[in-house]
Amino acid sequence: MEWEELYKKKLVSPDEAILNINSQSRIVVAHACAEPKILVDALVKNKEHFENSEIVHMVAMGKAEYVNSDMKKHFTHNALFAGASTRKAVQDGRADFTTCYFHEVPKLFKEGYLKVDVALIQTSLPDEHGNCSMGISIDYIKSASENAKLIIAQVNKHMPRTMGDSFIHVSDIDYIVEHSEPLIELCPPKIGDIEKAIGKNCASLVEDGSTLQLGIGAIPDAALLFLKDKKNLGIHSEMISDGVLDLVKSGVINNKAKNFHTGKMIVTFVMGTKALYDYVDNNPLVEFHPVDYVNNPIIIANNDKMISINSCVQIDLTGQICSESIGYNQISGVGGQVDFVRGATMSRGGKSIIAIPSTAAKGKISRIVSVLDEGAIVTTSRNDVDYIVTEYGIARLKGKTLKERGRVLIGISHPDFRDELINIWEERYRCKF
Ligand code: COA
C-alpha cells in the first residue's frame, strides 16, 4: 500500500487515538517543547478510561494536568526531570522520580528497565517519501518509539522538519491525529549584570576553534554575548536555544574546526522561540540525534577543545556540586550535566565549567558553602569538576588538594560570606587561611 493511503487510514480524532490505549499502560510523552499537546489534553479529558496508567516525561513544558490531585486514581507520573509544571508533584509525593544520566534514558527503554507500552509523539508533515520528522526533540523519544507497542502521533505543520536521525515513517505509526498549532516556546531569559560578569569570565576560557555545550538559561546566554570576537566555534550540545543564533549569523559559530561532524551543529533537542524553530527547519547544518549518541561522554570527548558550561545550586568547599535539589526538595534533575562534564574532561584541550552567581535568594544565601544542605543531592562528584566560575572570578579545582580547593573557592565567593567560610576552613584544617 502506498504511504499516502496508509496515512489516510490511520487518521483518527484525538479521543479515538487515546481510547486505543489500554488502561494500565506506561505512556512515554515526547520531551520539552515537542510535547504533543492535543494528545496530552485528550489523555486528561479521557481520564475515566485509565486506571493507574504511568506517564513518563522529562522536562514537561505543558500544563501537566495529569499530576493534579484529582488524577490520582487514573495516572501516576514518573518524572525523569522535575520541571516547572511537575516539580511540586514530585516534592509532594504525588509523582515519583527516576534518576538517570540523560544519555542512559534510551537504554531504560531498550533494555526494558522501563518497558514502553505507548509513545505519544509529535511530528512534521510527511515528506514525499512518507517520512515524518520528530522535529525539535529527538533525545529519548526516538528510542521510546522504537520500543513502544503503540505509537500515536500528532502531525503538526508547525513542527520543523529537522535533519539527522530524526525521522519516523508513516508505516511505523499506529494512529495519526492531524492538528496544527504553534509549538510551545521558551522566551529568552533576562540577562542582568551578574550574569554578564559570569558570562565574561566563562568566555575568557573559550579558545578559538572550541566546540561548545551550553545548558539552558541566562548564564549560557550571557557567555554567548562575550564570544563575538572568537573564531571558528562549533556546537555539540544536548540543546541550544535562541542565544546561539546571532553567533551563527555572524559566522563566529561555523563548526569548521570540529574534528567530526565538521560544518554541522549537533544537538538532541532545542527549546526557544519560533525564530529558532524556523532556523532548524530543513536545515542540514543542524543535525538532531538521539541522546544516547549526542550525550555519550565518549562521543562528546571526540571533539577537541570541548567546553561544557552548566550551572548548579550549591557547591561545597571540596567541590561537590548539587544541581538538582534544594535540600531534600528535587527541583530539576541531572539532565546532561555529568555527561558533558565527563566528555569535556576527556576531550583533548577540553574544559568543563560550572558557572553560578555567588549567591541565591537575592544575596541572602551563598552558593559556595562549607557543607551541602541536609538532603542535597551530589549531582556532579568532586572528582569530576574542574572550572568553577562566579561573577568574582574563576577557580580551577583539578589537581588541587582539599585545602587548595577551599582557598580558590572562597576566593570567588561573595565577599559578604568570605569571613565565615574562612573561619570554617581554618577550623577544619587547623591552619591559617
Ligand atoms: N539555596 C536556596 N535556594 C537556591 C539556591 C541555594 N543555594 N540556589 C538556587 N536557589 C533557588 C533560586 O533562588 C531560584 O529560586 P526562585 O525560582 O524562587 O527564584 C531557584 O532555586 C532556581 O535557581 P537558579 O539558579 O535561578 O536556576 P536556573 O534556572 O539558573 O537553573 C539549575 C540552575 C542548577 C537548577 C539548572 O541549571 C539545572 O537544573 N541543572 C541541572 C541539569 C543540567 O545541568 N543540565 C545540563 C544541560 S541543559
PDB file of C-alpha atoms in Angstrom, residues 104-270:
ATOM      1  CA  GLU A 104      21.242   6.447  29.506  1.00  0.00           C
ATOM      2  CA  VAL A 105      17.500   7.143  29.236  1.00  0.00           C
ATOM      3  CA  PRO A 106      17.145   5.355  25.854  1.00  0.00           C
ATOM      4  CA  LYS A 107      18.776   2.312  27.472  1.00  0.00           C
ATOM      5  CA  LEU A 108      15.974   2.239  30.069  1.00  0.00           C
ATOM      6  CA  PHE A 109      13.532   1.755  27.210  1.00  0.00           C
ATOM      7  CA  LYS A 110      15.666  -0.508  25.005  1.00  0.00           C
ATOM      8  CA  GLU A 111      16.709  -2.881  27.753  1.00  0.00           C
ATOM      9  CA  GLY A 112      13.306  -2.991  29.420  1.00  0.00           C
ATOM     10  CA  TYR A 113      14.073  -1.266  32.730  1.00  0.00           C
ATOM     11  CA  LEU A 114      11.091   0.861  31.732  1.00  0.00           C
ATOM     12  CA  LYS A 115       9.022  -1.151  29.251  1.00  0.00           C
ATOM     13  CA  VAL A 116       7.211   1.224  26.911  1.00  0.00           C
ATOM     14  CA  ASP A 117       3.598   0.485  26.040  1.00  0.00           C
ATOM     15  CA  VAL A 118       2.770   3.730  24.250  1.00  0.00           C
ATOM     16  CA  ALA A 119       4.780   6.602  22.766  1.00  0.00           C
ATOM     17  CA  LEU A 120       2.972   9.918  22.258  1.00  0.00           C
ATOM     18  CA  ILE A 121       4.951  11.838  19.666  1.00  0.00           C
ATOM     19  CA  GLN A 122       4.633  14.988  17.585  1.00  0.00           C
ATOM     20  CA  THR A 123       5.897  15.154  14.021  1.00  0.00           C
ATOM     21  CA  SER A 124       6.209  17.334  10.955  1.00  0.00           C
ATOM     22  CA  LEU A 125       4.055  16.695   7.902  1.00  0.00           C
ATOM     23  CA  PRO A 126       5.324  13.669   5.942  1.00  0.00           C
ATOM     24  CA  ASP A 127       7.777  14.338   3.104  1.00  0.00           C
ATOM     25  CA  GLU A 128       7.307  12.904  -0.398  1.00  0.00           C
ATOM     26  CA  HIS A 129       8.614   9.534   0.815  1.00  0.00           C
ATOM     27  CA  GLY A 130       6.282   9.306   3.830  1.00  0.00           C
ATOM     28  CA  ASN A 131       8.939  10.208   6.404  1.00  0.00           C
ATOM     29  CA  CYS A 132       7.838  12.431   9.281  1.00  0.00           C
ATOM     30  CA  SER A 133      10.435  14.240  11.335  1.00  0.00           C
ATOM     31  CA  MET A 134      10.106  14.162  15.101  1.00  0.00           C
ATOM     32  CA  GLY A 135      11.381  17.704  14.902  1.00  0.00           C
ATOM     33  CA  ILE A 136      12.788  19.681  17.772  1.00  0.00           C
ATOM     34  CA  SER A 137      13.209  16.849  20.323  1.00  0.00           C
ATOM     35  CA  ILE A 138      14.739  13.554  19.324  1.00  0.00           C
ATOM     36  CA  ASP A 139      16.532  12.758  22.608  1.00  0.00           C
ATOM     37  CA  TYR A 140      14.687   9.826  24.275  1.00  0.00           C
ATOM     38  CA  ILE A 141      11.530   9.813  22.152  1.00  0.00           C
ATOM     39  CA  LYS A 142      13.210   8.083  19.187  1.00  0.00           C
ATOM     40  CA  SER A 143      14.119   5.163  21.416  1.00  0.00           C
ATOM     41  CA  ALA A 144      10.736   5.211  23.204  1.00  0.00           C
ATOM     42  CA  SER A 145       9.036   4.969  19.782  1.00  0.00           C
ATOM     43  CA  GLU A 146      11.306   2.170  18.599  1.00  0.00           C
ATOM     44  CA  ASN A 147      10.449   0.171  21.715  1.00  0.00           C
ATOM     45  CA  ALA A 148       6.742   1.033  22.068  1.00  0.00           C
ATOM     46  CA  LYS A 149       3.861  -1.366  21.345  1.00  0.00           C
ATOM     47  CA  LEU A 150       1.735   1.562  20.146  1.00  0.00           C
ATOM     48  CA  ILE A 151       2.773   4.880  18.578  1.00  0.00           C
ATOM     49  CA  ILE A 152       0.347   7.779  18.380  1.00  0.00           C
ATOM     50  CA  ALA A 153       1.477  10.903  16.512  1.00  0.00           C
ATOM     51  CA  GLN A 154       0.208  14.447  16.451  1.00  0.00           C
ATOM     52  CA  VAL A 155       1.122  15.626  12.952  1.00  0.00           C
ATOM     53  CA  ASN A 156       1.624  19.383  13.071  1.00  0.00           C
ATOM     54  CA  LYS A 157       2.572  21.564  10.100  1.00  0.00           C
ATOM     55  CA  HIS A 158       4.429  23.869  12.528  1.00  0.00           C
ATOM     56  CA  MET A 159       6.831  21.115  13.624  1.00  0.00           C
ATOM     57  CA  PRO A 160      10.126  21.723  11.788  1.00  0.00           C
ATOM     58  CA  ARG A 161      11.463  19.006   9.547  1.00  0.00           C
ATOM     59  CA  THR A 162      14.789  18.586  11.283  1.00  0.00           C
ATOM     60  CA  MET A 163      17.750  16.732   9.822  1.00  0.00           C
ATOM     61  CA  GLY A 164      19.844  13.907  11.238  1.00  0.00           C
ATOM     62  CA  ASP A 165      18.437  10.768  12.851  1.00  0.00           C
ATOM     63  CA  SER A 166      15.034  12.345  13.390  1.00  0.00           C
ATOM     64  CA  PHE A 167      12.632  10.502  11.118  1.00  0.00           C
ATOM     65  CA  ILE A 168       9.819   8.019  11.536  1.00  0.00           C
ATOM     66  CA  HIS A 169       7.957   6.538   8.564  1.00  0.00           C
ATOM     67  CA  VAL A 170       4.163   6.778   8.354  1.00  0.00           C
ATOM     68  CA  SER A 171       4.040   2.963   8.207  1.00  0.00           C
ATOM     69  CA  ASP A 172       5.575   2.763  11.708  1.00  0.00           C
ATOM     70  CA  ILE A 173       2.932   4.991  13.308  1.00  0.00           C
ATOM     71  CA  ASP A 174      -0.292   3.336  14.558  1.00  0.00           C
ATOM     72  CA  TYR A 175      -2.626   6.326  14.867  1.00  0.00           C
ATOM     73  CA  ILE A 176      -2.314   9.800  13.403  1.00  0.00           C
ATOM     74  CA  VAL A 177      -4.034  12.914  14.728  1.00  0.00           C
ATOM     75  CA  GLU A 178      -3.672  15.847  12.365  1.00  0.00           C
ATOM     76  CA  HIS A 179      -3.624  19.013  14.409  1.00  0.00           C
ATOM     77  CA  SER A 180      -1.569  22.078  13.596  1.00  0.00           C
ATOM     78  CA  GLU A 181      -0.857  24.586  16.336  1.00  0.00           C
ATOM     79  CA  PRO A 182       2.167  26.703  17.284  1.00  0.00           C
ATOM     80  CA  LEU A 183       4.774  24.798  19.261  1.00  0.00           C
ATOM     81  CA  ILE A 184       5.492  25.540  22.908  1.00  0.00           C
ATOM     82  CA  GLU A 185       8.031  28.385  23.041  1.00  0.00           C
ATOM     83  CA  LEU A 186      10.570  29.414  25.648  1.00  0.00           C
ATOM     84  CA  CYS A 187      11.301  33.132  25.866  1.00  0.00           C
ATOM     85  CA  PRO A 188      14.953  34.235  26.052  1.00  0.00           C
ATOM     86  CA  PRO A 189      15.989  34.827  29.686  1.00  0.00           C
ATOM     87  CA  LYS A 190      16.732  38.256  31.198  1.00  0.00           C
ATOM     88  CA  ILE A 191      20.473  38.796  31.456  1.00  0.00           C
ATOM     89  CA  GLY A 192      21.493  41.047  34.355  1.00  0.00           C
ATOM     90  CA  ASP A 193      24.873  42.476  35.389  1.00  0.00           C
ATOM     91  CA  ILE A 194      25.789  39.415  37.490  1.00  0.00           C
ATOM     92  CA  GLU A 195      25.075  37.043  34.607  1.00  0.00           C
ATOM     93  CA  LYS A 196      27.103  39.304  32.295  1.00  0.00           C
ATOM     94  CA  ALA A 197      30.096  39.200  34.666  1.00  0.00           C
ATOM     95  CA  ILE A 198      29.832  35.391  34.867  1.00  0.00           C
ATOM     96  CA  GLY A 199      29.399  35.131  31.113  1.00  0.00           C
ATOM     97  CA  LYS A 200      32.501  37.262  30.538  1.00  0.00           C
ATOM     98  CA  ASN A 201      34.551  35.017  32.838  1.00  0.00           C
ATOM     99  CA  CYS A 202      33.284  31.887  31.057  1.00  0.00           C
ATOM    100  CA  ALA A 203      34.044  33.384  27.645  1.00  0.00           C
ATOM    101  CA  SER A 204      37.632  34.085  28.729  1.00  0.00           C
ATOM    102  CA  LEU A 205      38.130  30.293  28.939  1.00  0.00           C
ATOM    103  CA  VAL A 206      36.932  29.700  25.374  1.00  0.00           C
ATOM    104  CA  GLU A 207      39.702  29.485  22.768  1.00  0.00           C
ATOM    105  CA  ASP A 208      39.174  29.905  19.038  1.00  0.00           C
ATOM    106  CA  GLY A 209      38.214  26.578  17.473  1.00  0.00           C
ATOM    107  CA  SER A 210      36.419  25.297  20.604  1.00  0.00           C
ATOM    108  CA  THR A 211      33.246  23.225  20.478  1.00  0.00           C
ATOM    109  CA  LEU A 212      30.591  24.266  22.976  1.00  0.00           C
ATOM    110  CA  GLN A 213      27.886  22.668  25.060  1.00  0.00           C
ATOM    111  CA  LEU A 214      25.610  25.198  26.696  1.00  0.00           C
ATOM    112  CA  GLY A 215      22.975  24.493  29.314  1.00  0.00           C
ATOM    113  CA  ILE A 216      19.763  26.437  29.486  1.00  0.00           C
ATOM    114  CA  GLY A 217      19.226  29.890  30.976  1.00  0.00           C
ATOM    115  CA  ALA A 218      20.734  33.307  31.492  1.00  0.00           C
ATOM    116  CA  ILE A 219      24.341  32.280  32.181  1.00  0.00           C
ATOM    117  CA  PRO A 220      24.961  30.307  28.966  1.00  0.00           C
ATOM    118  CA  ASP A 221      23.228  33.078  27.003  1.00  0.00           C
ATOM    119  CA  ALA A 222      25.401  35.673  28.769  1.00  0.00           C
ATOM    120  CA  ALA A 223      28.547  33.702  27.857  1.00  0.00           C
ATOM    121  CA  LEU A 224      27.452  33.825  24.209  1.00  0.00           C
ATOM    122  CA  LEU A 225      27.345  37.646  24.380  1.00  0.00           C
ATOM    123  CA  PHE A 226      31.094  37.700  25.040  1.00  0.00           C
ATOM    124  CA  LEU A 227      32.089  35.304  22.263  1.00  0.00           C
ATOM    125  CA  LYS A 228      31.548  37.767  19.415  1.00  0.00           C
ATOM    126  CA  ASP A 229      35.276  38.167  18.740  1.00  0.00           C
ATOM    127  CA  LYS A 230      36.096  34.429  18.720  1.00  0.00           C
ATOM    128  CA  LYS A 231      36.687  32.407  15.593  1.00  0.00           C
ATOM    129  CA  ASN A 232      35.561  29.024  14.290  1.00  0.00           C
ATOM    130  CA  LEU A 233      33.445  27.906  17.233  1.00  0.00           C
ATOM    131  CA  GLY A 234      31.353  24.761  16.999  1.00  0.00           C
ATOM    132  CA  ILE A 235      28.333  23.303  18.788  1.00  0.00           C
ATOM    133  CA  HIS A 236      27.938  19.777  20.125  1.00  0.00           C
ATOM    134  CA  SER A 237      25.283  20.275  22.766  1.00  0.00           C
ATOM    135  CA  GLU A 238      22.411  18.478  24.375  1.00  0.00           C
ATOM    136  CA  MET A 239      20.309  21.507  23.477  1.00  0.00           C
ATOM    137  CA  ILE A 240      20.530  25.021  22.116  1.00  0.00           C
ATOM    138  CA  SER A 241      18.221  27.992  22.429  1.00  0.00           C
ATOM    139  CA  ASP A 242      17.880  31.316  20.594  1.00  0.00           C
ATOM    140  CA  GLY A 243      21.105  32.627  22.153  1.00  0.00           C
ATOM    141  CA  VAL A 244      23.260  30.896  19.526  1.00  0.00           C
ATOM    142  CA  LEU A 245      21.508  32.393  16.504  1.00  0.00           C
ATOM    143  CA  ASP A 246      23.374  35.716  16.452  1.00  0.00           C
ATOM    144  CA  LEU A 247      26.756  33.968  16.578  1.00  0.00           C
ATOM    145  CA  VAL A 248      25.690  31.600  13.809  1.00  0.00           C
ATOM    146  CA  LYS A 249      24.555  34.515  11.645  1.00  0.00           C
ATOM    147  CA  SER A 250      27.799  36.428  12.242  1.00  0.00           C
ATOM    148  CA  GLY A 251      29.876  33.355  11.347  1.00  0.00           C
ATOM    149  CA  VAL A 252      31.539  33.000  14.775  1.00  0.00           C
ATOM    150  CA  ILE A 253      29.838  29.636  15.146  1.00  0.00           C
ATOM    151  CA  ASN A 254      30.654  27.944  11.837  1.00  0.00           C
ATOM    152  CA  ASN A 255      31.593  24.444  13.093  1.00  0.00           C
ATOM    153  CA  LYS A 256      34.571  24.455  10.707  1.00  0.00           C
ATOM    154  CA  ALA A 257      37.134  23.475  13.343  1.00  0.00           C
ATOM    155  CA  LYS A 258      35.163  20.457  14.576  1.00  0.00           C
ATOM    156  CA  ASN A 259      37.094  17.270  14.006  1.00  0.00           C
ATOM    157  CA  PHE A 260      33.950  15.281  13.218  1.00  0.00           C
ATOM    158  CA  HIS A 261      30.504  16.384  12.037  1.00  0.00           C
ATOM    159  CA  THR A 262      32.574  19.224  10.571  1.00  0.00           C
ATOM    160  CA  GLY A 263      30.417  22.158   9.481  1.00  0.00           C
ATOM    161  CA  LYS A 264      27.403  20.950  11.457  1.00  0.00           C
ATOM    162  CA  MET A 265      25.848  21.685  14.829  1.00  0.00           C
ATOM    163  CA  ILE A 266      24.948  18.518  16.714  1.00  0.00           C
ATOM    164  CA  VAL A 267      22.053  18.634  19.204  1.00  0.00           C
ATOM    165  CA  THR A 268      19.457  16.300  20.671  1.00  0.00           C
ATOM    166  CA  PHE A 269      16.736  18.906  21.293  1.00  0.00           C
ATOM    167  CA  VAL A 270      16.119  22.640  21.075  1.00  0.00           C
TER     168      VAL A 270
END
